[in-house]
Coordinates of C-alpha atoms in Angstrom, one line a residue:
M13 CA -100.2 0.9 20.1
Q14 CA -97.2 -0.5 21.9
L15 CA -95.6 -1.5 18.6
E16 CA -96.3 1.9 17.1
R17 CA -94.2 3.4 19.9
L18 CA -91.4 1.1 19.1
E19 CA -91.6 1.9 15.4
K20 CA -91.2 5.6 16.3
K21 CA -88.1 4.8 18.3
L22 CA -86.7 2.7 15.4
G23 CA -87.6 5.4 12.8
Y24 CA -89.3 2.9 10.6
Q25 CA -92.9 1.9 10.1
F26 CA -93.6 -1.7 9.0
A27 CA -96.0 -2.4 6.2
N28 CA -96.3 -5.9 7.5
R29 CA -96.0 -5.7 11.3
D30 CA -95.9 -9.5 11.6
Y31 CA -92.2 -9.3 10.8
L32 CA -91.6 -7.0 13.8
E33 CA -93.7 -9.3 16.0
Q34 CA -91.6 -12.3 15.0
A35 CA -88.4 -10.3 15.5
L36 CA -89.4 -9.6 19.1
T37 CA -90.3 -13.2 19.9
H38 CA -87.7 -15.3 21.7
R39 CA -87.4 -19.1 21.1
S40 CA -88.6 -19.6 24.6
A41 CA -91.9 -18.0 23.9
A42 CA -93.1 -19.7 20.6
A43 CA -92.1 -22.0 17.8
R44 CA -92.3 -19.1 15.4
N45 CA -89.5 -17.0 16.8
N46 CA -86.6 -14.7 15.8
E47 CA -83.8 -17.3 15.3
R48 CA -83.9 -17.4 11.5
L49 CA -84.3 -13.6 11.4
E50 CA -81.3 -13.2 13.6
F51 CA -79.2 -15.3 11.2
L52 CA -80.2 -13.1 8.3
G53 CA -79.9 -9.9 10.2
D54 CA -76.3 -10.8 11.2
S55 CA -75.2 -10.9 7.6
I56 CA -77.0 -7.7 6.7
L57 CA -75.5 -5.9 9.7
N58 CA -71.9 -7.0 8.9
F59 CA -72.3 -5.8 5.3
A60 CA -73.9 -2.5 6.3
I61 CA -71.3 -1.7 8.9
G62 CA -68.5 -2.9 6.6
K63 CA -69.7 -0.6 3.8
S64 CA -70.0 2.4 6.2
L65 CA -66.4 1.9 7.5
Y66 CA -65.1 1.4 4.0
D67 CA -66.6 4.7 3.0
K68 CA -65.6 6.6 6.2
F69 CA -62.0 5.4 6.4
P70 CA -60.5 5.3 2.8
K71 CA -57.0 5.0 4.2
A72 CA -57.7 2.2 6.7
N73 CA -56.3 -1.2 5.9
E74 CA -58.2 -4.5 5.9
G75 CA -57.1 -5.4 9.5
E76 CA -58.2 -2.0 10.9
L77 CA -61.5 -2.2 9.1
S78 CA -62.1 -5.7 10.4
R79 CA -61.3 -4.7 14.0
M80 CA -63.6 -1.7 13.9
R81 CA -66.4 -3.8 12.4
A82 CA -65.9 -6.5 15.1
T83 CA -66.2 -3.8 17.8
L84 CA -69.4 -2.4 16.3
V85 CA -71.2 -5.7 15.6
R86 CA -70.2 -7.5 18.9
E87 CA -72.9 -8.5 21.4
K88 CA -72.1 -5.7 23.8
T89 CA -72.5 -3.0 21.2
L90 CA -75.7 -4.5 19.9
A91 CA -77.1 -4.7 23.4
L92 CA -76.3 -1.0 23.8
V93 CA -78.3 -0.2 20.6
A94 CA -81.2 -2.4 22.0
R95 CA -81.3 -0.5 25.3
E96 CA -81.5 2.8 23.4
F97 CA -84.7 1.5 21.9
E98 CA -85.8 -0.1 25.2
L99 CA -86.3 -3.4 23.4
G100 CA -86.5 -5.2 26.7
D101 CA -89.9 -3.7 27.2
Y102 CA -91.2 -5.3 23.9
L103 CA -89.6 -8.7 24.0
K104 CA -91.8 -11.8 24.1
L105 CA -90.2 -14.4 26.4
G106 CA -91.2 -17.7 27.8
A107 CA -91.9 -18.0 31.5
G108 CA -88.4 -19.3 32.4
E109 CA -86.7 -16.4 30.6
L110 CA -89.0 -13.9 32.2
K111 CA -88.1 -15.2 35.7
S112 CA -84.4 -15.2 35.0
G113 CA -84.5 -11.6 33.7
G114 CA -84.0 -12.5 30.0
F115 CA -85.2 -9.0 29.0
R116 CA -82.0 -7.7 30.4
R117 CA -79.6 -10.3 29.0
E118 CA -77.2 -8.9 26.4
S119 CA -77.3 -12.0 24.2
I120 CA -81.1 -11.8 23.9
L121 CA -81.1 -8.1 23.3
A122 CA -78.3 -8.4 20.7
D123 CA -80.2 -11.2 18.8
C124 CA -83.3 -9.1 18.8
V125 CA -81.6 -6.1 17.1
E126 CA -80.2 -8.4 14.4
A127 CA -83.7 -9.9 13.9
I128 CA -85.3 -6.5 13.5
I129 CA -82.7 -5.6 10.9
A130 CA -83.8 -8.7 9.0
A131 CA -87.4 -7.8 9.5
V132 CA -86.9 -4.4 8.0
Y133 CA -85.1 -6.1 5.0
L134 CA -88.0 -8.5 4.4
D135 CA -90.5 -5.6 4.8
S136 CA -88.8 -3.0 2.6
G137 CA -85.6 -4.4 1.0
I138 CA -81.9 -4.1 1.5
D139 CA -81.5 -0.4 0.9
K140 CA -84.0 0.4 3.7
A141 CA -82.3 -2.1 6.0
I142 CA -78.9 -0.5 5.4
S143 CA -80.3 2.9 5.9
C144 CA -81.8 1.9 9.3
V145 CA -78.5 0.4 10.4
S146 CA -76.6 3.6 9.4
C147 CA -79.1 5.7 11.3
W148 CA -79.0 3.6 14.5
Y149 CA -75.2 3.4 14.4
K150 CA -74.6 7.1 13.5
N151 CA -73.2 8.1 16.9
L152 CA -71.2 4.9 17.3
L153 CA -69.7 5.3 13.8
N154 CA -68.7 8.9 14.6
E155 CA -66.9 7.8 17.7
T156 CA -65.0 5.0 15.9
N157 CA -61.5 5.3 14.6
P158 CA -58.8 2.8 13.4
S159 CA -56.8 3.1 16.6
E160 CA -55.1 0.5 18.8
A161 CA -58.1 0.4 21.1
Q162 CA -60.1 -1.2 18.3
K163 CA -58.0 -4.4 18.5
D164 CA -59.6 -7.2 20.4
P165 CA -57.9 -8.5 23.6
K166 CA -56.6 -11.7 22.0
T167 CA -54.9 -9.8 19.2
R168 CA -53.4 -7.3 21.6
L169 CA -52.1 -10.0 23.9
Q170 CA -50.6 -11.9 21.0
E171 CA -48.8 -8.8 19.7
Y172 CA -47.6 -8.0 23.2
L173 CA -46.0 -11.5 23.5
Q174 CA -44.6 -11.5 20.0
A175 CA -42.9 -8.2 20.6
R176 CA -41.1 -9.7 23.6
K177 CA -40.3 -13.0 21.8
L178 CA -42.5 -15.0 24.2
A179 CA -44.6 -18.0 23.3
L180 CA -48.2 -17.5 22.2
P181 CA -50.9 -17.9 24.9
E182 CA -52.6 -21.3 25.5
Y183 CA -56.4 -21.4 25.8
E184 CA -58.2 -24.4 27.4
V185 CA -61.9 -24.9 27.9
I186 CA -62.3 -26.1 31.5
D187 CA -66.1 -26.0 31.9
I188 CA -69.3 -25.7 29.8
K189 CA -72.7 -25.2 31.6
G190 CA -76.2 -24.7 30.4
E191 CA -78.4 -26.0 27.6
A192 CA -77.3 -25.8 24.0
H193 CA -79.1 -22.5 23.4
N194 CA -77.8 -20.8 26.5
Q195 CA -74.4 -22.1 27.4
M196 CA -71.7 -20.5 29.6
F197 CA -68.0 -21.3 28.8
K198 CA -65.0 -21.1 31.2
V199 CA -61.6 -20.9 29.6
R200 CA -58.2 -21.0 31.3
C201 CA -55.5 -18.9 29.7
K202 CA -51.8 -19.5 30.3
I203 CA -48.8 -17.5 29.1
E204 CA -45.0 -18.0 29.4
K205 CA -43.4 -16.4 32.6
F206 CA -46.8 -15.5 34.1
E207 CA -47.8 -17.5 37.2
D208 CA -51.3 -16.2 37.7
V209 CA -54.1 -18.5 36.7
V210 CA -56.6 -16.5 34.6
I211 CA -60.1 -17.8 34.0
G212 CA -62.3 -16.2 31.3
V213 CA -66.1 -16.6 31.0
G214 CA -68.5 -16.0 28.1
T215 CA -71.5 -17.3 26.2
S216 CA -69.2 -18.8 23.6
R217 CA -65.6 -20.2 23.6
R218 CA -64.4 -17.2 21.6
K219 CA -66.0 -14.7 24.1
A220 CA -64.5 -16.6 27.0
E221 CA -61.1 -16.5 25.4
Q222 CA -61.4 -12.8 24.8
N223 CA -62.4 -12.3 28.4
A224 CA -59.4 -14.2 29.7
A225 CA -57.0 -12.3 27.3
G226 CA -58.4 -9.0 28.5
Q227 CA -57.7 -9.9 32.1
I228 CA -54.1 -10.8 31.4
I229 CA -53.6 -7.6 29.5
Q230 CA -54.7 -5.6 32.5
K231 CA -52.4 -7.6 34.8
L232 CA -49.5 -7.2 32.5
A233 CA -50.1 -3.5 32.3
L234 CA -49.8 -3.2 36.1
K235 CA -46.5 -5.1 36.0
D236 CA -44.9 -3.1 33.1

């Protein structure tokens, strides 16, 4: 009954509900978990969103399309989609993840969305998987446009510095904590003629660098 409620929220009924069960199972809960499905779902999601953007913005160039796609498939956006379906209520987590609030963690929610996309693909094929992604992302796609705001913080910072003929930023990993499957990175970012020490954090080096770049952009905006 619980999975039937989730299927209604997803707008898709599984012929083989085992796929959905596996997609909802975190690695902390069982050996048969959603890691492989997440890998497959990530590829399908990137294609589905890429195709939607290609069709929606016939005049957008490759860079604009890439930036819009990156915004739509990033962890934060996927977690937003997951919360709309209240996926946290359906996740199967190990005791440790339950205690630490794993059902609220963006990385776990995002992985689950990708796993469900793969589950739909395995259950009904690529056309149905793409159709589900388009439906789930309908509002987000309508709000998306190839504007400056779609550029990620590192790109925006680099362009800011280049326009002023300043050296590119230097990123340095200063700390990594946690086990291999749940790490937290700390990155220091330094730029020319800027004395403030900025530390970015994230669940990957790339995300930590983006976090640091975003902080510097905000500080630079106050000084300009």
